[in-house]
XYZ file of C-alpha atoms in Angstrom:
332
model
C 62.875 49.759 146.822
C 61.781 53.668 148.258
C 60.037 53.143 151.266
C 56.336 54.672 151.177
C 56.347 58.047 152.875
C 53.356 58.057 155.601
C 51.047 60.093 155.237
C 48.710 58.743 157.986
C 45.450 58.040 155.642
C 44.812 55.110 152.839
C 42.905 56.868 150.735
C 43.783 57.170 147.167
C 42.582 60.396 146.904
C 44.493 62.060 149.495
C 47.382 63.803 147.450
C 50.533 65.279 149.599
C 52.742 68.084 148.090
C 56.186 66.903 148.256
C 58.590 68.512 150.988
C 60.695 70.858 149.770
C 64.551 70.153 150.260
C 67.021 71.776 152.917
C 69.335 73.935 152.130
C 72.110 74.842 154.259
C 72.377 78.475 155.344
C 75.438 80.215 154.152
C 77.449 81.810 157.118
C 78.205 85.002 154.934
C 76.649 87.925 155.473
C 76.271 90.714 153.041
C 79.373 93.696 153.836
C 77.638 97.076 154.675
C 81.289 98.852 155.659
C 80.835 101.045 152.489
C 76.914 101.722 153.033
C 76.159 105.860 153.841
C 75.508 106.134 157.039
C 73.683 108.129 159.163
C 72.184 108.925 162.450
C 69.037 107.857 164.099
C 67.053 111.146 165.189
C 63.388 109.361 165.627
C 61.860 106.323 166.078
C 58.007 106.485 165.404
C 55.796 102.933 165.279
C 58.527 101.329 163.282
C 59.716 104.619 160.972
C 63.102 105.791 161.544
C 64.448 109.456 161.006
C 67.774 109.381 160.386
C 70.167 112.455 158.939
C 72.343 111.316 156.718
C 75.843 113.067 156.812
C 75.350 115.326 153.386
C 72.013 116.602 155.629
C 69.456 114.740 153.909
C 66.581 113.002 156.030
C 64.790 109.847 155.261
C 62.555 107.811 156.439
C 63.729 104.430 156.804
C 62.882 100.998 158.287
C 64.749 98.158 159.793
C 66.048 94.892 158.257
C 64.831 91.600 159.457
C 68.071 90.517 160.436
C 68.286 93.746 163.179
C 66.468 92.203 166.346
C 63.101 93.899 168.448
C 64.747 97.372 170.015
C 68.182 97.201 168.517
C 68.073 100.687 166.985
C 67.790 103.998 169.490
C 68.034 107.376 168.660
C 71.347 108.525 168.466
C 72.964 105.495 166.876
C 74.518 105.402 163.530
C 73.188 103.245 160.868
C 74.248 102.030 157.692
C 71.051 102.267 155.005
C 70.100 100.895 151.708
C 67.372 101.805 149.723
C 65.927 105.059 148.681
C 67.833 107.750 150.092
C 66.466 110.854 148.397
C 64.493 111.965 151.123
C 61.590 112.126 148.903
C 57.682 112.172 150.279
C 56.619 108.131 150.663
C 60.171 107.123 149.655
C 61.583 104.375 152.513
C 65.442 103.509 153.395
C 66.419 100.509 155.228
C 68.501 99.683 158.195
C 70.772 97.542 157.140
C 73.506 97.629 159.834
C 73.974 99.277 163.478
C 77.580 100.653 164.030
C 79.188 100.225 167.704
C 78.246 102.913 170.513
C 80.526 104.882 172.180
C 78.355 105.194 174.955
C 74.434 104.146 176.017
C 71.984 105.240 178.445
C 70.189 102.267 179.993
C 67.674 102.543 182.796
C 65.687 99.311 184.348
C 62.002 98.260 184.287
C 60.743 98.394 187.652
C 57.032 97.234 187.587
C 55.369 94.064 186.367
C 56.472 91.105 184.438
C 59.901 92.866 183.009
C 60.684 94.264 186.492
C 64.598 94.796 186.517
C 64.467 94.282 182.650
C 67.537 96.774 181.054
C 66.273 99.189 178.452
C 68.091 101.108 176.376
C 67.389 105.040 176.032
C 69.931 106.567 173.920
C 72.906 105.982 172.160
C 76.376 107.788 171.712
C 75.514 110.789 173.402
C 78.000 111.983 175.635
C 76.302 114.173 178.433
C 73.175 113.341 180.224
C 71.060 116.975 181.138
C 68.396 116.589 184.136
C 65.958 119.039 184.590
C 64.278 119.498 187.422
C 61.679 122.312 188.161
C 62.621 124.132 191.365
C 58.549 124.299 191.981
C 55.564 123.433 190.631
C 56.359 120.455 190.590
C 58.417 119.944 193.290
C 61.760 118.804 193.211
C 62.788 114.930 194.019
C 66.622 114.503 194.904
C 65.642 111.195 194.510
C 65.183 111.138 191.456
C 68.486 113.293 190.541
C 70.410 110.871 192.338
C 68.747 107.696 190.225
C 69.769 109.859 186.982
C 73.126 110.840 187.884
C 73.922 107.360 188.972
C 72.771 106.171 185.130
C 75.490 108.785 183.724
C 78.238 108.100 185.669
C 77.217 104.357 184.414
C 77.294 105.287 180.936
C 80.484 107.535 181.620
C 78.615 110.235 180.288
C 79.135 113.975 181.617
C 75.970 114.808 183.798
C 74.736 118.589 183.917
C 71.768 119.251 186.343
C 68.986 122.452 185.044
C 67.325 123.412 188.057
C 63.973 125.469 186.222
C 61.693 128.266 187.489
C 63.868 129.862 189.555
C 61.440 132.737 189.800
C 59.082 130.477 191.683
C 61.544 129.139 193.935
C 65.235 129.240 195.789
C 67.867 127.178 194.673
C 70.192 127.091 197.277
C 69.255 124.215 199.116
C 69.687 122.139 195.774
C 73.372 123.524 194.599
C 73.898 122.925 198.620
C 73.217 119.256 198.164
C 74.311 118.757 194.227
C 77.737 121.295 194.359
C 80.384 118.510 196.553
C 79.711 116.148 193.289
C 81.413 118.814 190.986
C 78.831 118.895 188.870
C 77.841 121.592 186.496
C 74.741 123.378 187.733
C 72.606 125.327 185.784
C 69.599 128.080 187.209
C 66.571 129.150 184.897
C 64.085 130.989 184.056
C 62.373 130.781 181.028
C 58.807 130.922 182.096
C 59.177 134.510 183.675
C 59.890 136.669 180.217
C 63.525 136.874 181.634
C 65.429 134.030 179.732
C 67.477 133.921 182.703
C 70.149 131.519 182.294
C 69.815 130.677 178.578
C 72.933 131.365 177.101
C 74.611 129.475 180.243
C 72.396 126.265 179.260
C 73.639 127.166 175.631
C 77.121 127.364 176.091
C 77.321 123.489 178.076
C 75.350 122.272 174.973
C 76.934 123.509 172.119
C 79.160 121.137 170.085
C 77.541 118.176 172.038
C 75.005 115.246 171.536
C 73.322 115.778 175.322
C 69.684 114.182 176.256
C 66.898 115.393 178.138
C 65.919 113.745 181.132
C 63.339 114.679 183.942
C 59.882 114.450 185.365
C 56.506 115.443 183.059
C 55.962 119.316 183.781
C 59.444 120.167 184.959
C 59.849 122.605 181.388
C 62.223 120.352 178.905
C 60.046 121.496 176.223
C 59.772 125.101 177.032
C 63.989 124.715 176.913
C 63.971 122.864 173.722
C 61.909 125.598 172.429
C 64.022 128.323 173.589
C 67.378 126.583 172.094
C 65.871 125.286 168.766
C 63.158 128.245 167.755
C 61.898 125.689 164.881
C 60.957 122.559 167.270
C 57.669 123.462 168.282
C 57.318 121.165 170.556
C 54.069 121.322 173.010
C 54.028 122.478 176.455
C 51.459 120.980 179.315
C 50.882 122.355 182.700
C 51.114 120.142 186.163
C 47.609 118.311 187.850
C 46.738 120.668 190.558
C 45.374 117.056 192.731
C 48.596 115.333 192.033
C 51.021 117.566 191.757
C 52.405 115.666 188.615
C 53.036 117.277 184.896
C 50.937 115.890 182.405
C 52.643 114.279 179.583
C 53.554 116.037 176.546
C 56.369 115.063 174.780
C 55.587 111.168 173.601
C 58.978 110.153 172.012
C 62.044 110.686 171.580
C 63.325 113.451 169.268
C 66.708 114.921 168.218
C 67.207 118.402 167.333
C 70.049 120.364 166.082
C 71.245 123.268 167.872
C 71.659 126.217 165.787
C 75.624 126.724 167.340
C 76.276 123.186 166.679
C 75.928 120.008 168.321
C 71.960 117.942 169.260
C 69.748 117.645 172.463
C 67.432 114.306 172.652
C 63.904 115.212 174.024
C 62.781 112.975 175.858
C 59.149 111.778 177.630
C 58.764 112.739 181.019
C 59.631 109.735 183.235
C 57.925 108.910 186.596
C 61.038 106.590 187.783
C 64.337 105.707 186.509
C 65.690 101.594 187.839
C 69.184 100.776 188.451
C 69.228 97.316 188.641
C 71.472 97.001 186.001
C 74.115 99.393 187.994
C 76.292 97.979 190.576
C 78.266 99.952 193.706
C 81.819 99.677 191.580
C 79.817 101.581 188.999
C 79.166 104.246 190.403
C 82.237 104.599 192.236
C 84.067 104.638 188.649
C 82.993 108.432 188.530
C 84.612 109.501 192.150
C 88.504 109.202 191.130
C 89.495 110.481 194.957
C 87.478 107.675 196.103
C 88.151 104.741 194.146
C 91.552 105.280 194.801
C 91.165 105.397 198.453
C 88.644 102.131 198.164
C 91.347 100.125 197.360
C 92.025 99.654 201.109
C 88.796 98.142 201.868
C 88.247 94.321 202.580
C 87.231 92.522 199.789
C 83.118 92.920 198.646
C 82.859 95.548 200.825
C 79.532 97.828 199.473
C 81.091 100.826 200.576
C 77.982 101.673 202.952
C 77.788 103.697 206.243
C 77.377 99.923 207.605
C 79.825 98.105 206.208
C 83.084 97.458 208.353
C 86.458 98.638 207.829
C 85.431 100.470 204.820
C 88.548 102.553 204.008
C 86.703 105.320 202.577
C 85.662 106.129 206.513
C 89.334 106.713 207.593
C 89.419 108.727 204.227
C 87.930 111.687 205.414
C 90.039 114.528 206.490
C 88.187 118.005 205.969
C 84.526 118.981 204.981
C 84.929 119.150 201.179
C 86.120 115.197 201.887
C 83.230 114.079 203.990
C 81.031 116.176 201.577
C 81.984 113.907 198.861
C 82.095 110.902 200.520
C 78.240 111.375 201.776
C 77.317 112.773 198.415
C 78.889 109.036 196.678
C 76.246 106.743 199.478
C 73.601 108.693 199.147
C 73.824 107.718 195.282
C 74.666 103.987 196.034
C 71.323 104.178 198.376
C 69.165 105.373 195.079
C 70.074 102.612 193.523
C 68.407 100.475 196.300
């Protein structure tokens, strides 16, 4: 005899839809390997921009199955769906291929404090701009952003901007031991000094904007891409700060080939997610003499019988050396 099922109350009248049965989930998941694909150039309040490889942009939004923040700009995407590009027509997301390379930086405020978030995807050089004046620069800062590309073993190109406010010695003094590709503008001034240079490092690359509010990525984007239109603020004469203009992030396509990713100004850049063998990845002279050291050693001014101190021979050696802990100190 069935046994009663309980449904807590005597009353006749009480009437209980029956449970619905299990079924087991299949394991199987649709194949998307054929699916166009495409690549991510916006992300908007849920809306995705994404070029498809015949040129064609749609708007497009993610599948369930995709989890909270899985999609960046600058990955590529397999889509269903309506892929005319046609006014209120939507794609969907269907799939995320693997990245060649991404940009993370940490939270480091509040609840999510040390928290990894990811920027970009598959873009292979990292750009920081930094205004020369107005605001002021913050080698801090550079350091914190150089550190995240060496991470993401993505070339790193630093575009010192209004030059015809201020020197730039004392910066290509303190940047030039790391090797690093140094660029000197002035777009602000009528002069489109250093233009093409900043043209000819981007061209035939996917590269993304980094840098404080006010230091001129937009007035650059502008000058690359004459199209973008994208707006231009001024700095807070109390604070000193730029005032926010660009919101999110945006791809555009460089008329001699290849994309720069706008991206918001950004008050602070965390490395928690970055460790001292990290960044020592990108020093090749180094990590070969680091070998030597004593196991865990941090590499530091402090730490003892570091073999990157007996290392140093001439000033181009020492330059290098100092240049590597002052960007394992950032980190801190």
């Amino acid at each position: 005899m069935a046994r009663r099922r309980d449904i807590g109350t005597d009353d006749p009248r009480v009437r209980v839809r029956p449970g619905r049965g299990s079924r087991p989930r299949t394991k199987r998941r649709p194949d998307y390997s054929a699916a166009p694909r495409g690549r991510v150039w916006s992300v908007d309040r849920g809306r995705y921009g994404v070029i498809l490889s015949d040129g064609t942009e749609v708007t497009a939004i993610k599948a369930r199955e995709i989890p909270r923040g899985g999609i960046v700009v600058g990955d590529q995407v397999a889509l269903t769906g309506d892929l005319s590009g046609r006014k209120d027509t939507l794609a969907r997301i269907v799939e995320v291929d693997e990245r060649s390379t991404v940009l993370r930086r940490s939270s480091e405020d509040g609840e999510t404090s040390g928290q990894e978030r990811v920027m970009v995807a598959n873009a292979d050089q990292l750009m920081i701009v930094t205004a020369l004046a107005d605001p002021p620069p913050r080698p801090g800062m550079i350091d914190r952003c150089l550190v995240a590309a060496y991470d993401a073993t993505m070339r790193a190109i630093l575009l010192l901007t209004k030059a015809d406010l201020a020197s730039d010695r004392e910066l290509r003094e303190l940047y030039e031991p790391l090797d690093l590709t140094i660029i000197t503008t002035a777009l602000n001034s009528g002069t489109q000094r250093g233009l093409e240079q900043a043209r000819d490092a981007l061209r035939g690359h996917h590269t993304v904007l980094v840098g404080h509010s006010g230091v001129g990525k937009s007035t650059l984007v502008n000058a690359l891409v004459p199209d973008a239109d994208r707006r231009i603020g001024g700095v807070n004469a109390v604070t000193g700060r730029g005032r926010h203009t660009s919101t999110s992030q945006v791809a555009f396509t460089l008329p001699g080939g290849g994309t720069i990713i706008d991206t918001p100004g950004v008050r602070s850049f965390g490395l928690a997610h970055v460790s001292n063998e990290d960044v020592l990845r990108a020093f090749d002279d180094l990590a070969h003499a680091a070998t030597a050291c004593p196991r865990a050693c941090e590499h530091r001014d402090s730490s003892p019988q570091c073999a990157l101190d007996a290392w140093v021979t001439d000033p181009r050696s020492r330059a290098r050396l100092a240049s590597y802990r002052r960007l394992v100190a950032a980190r801190d």
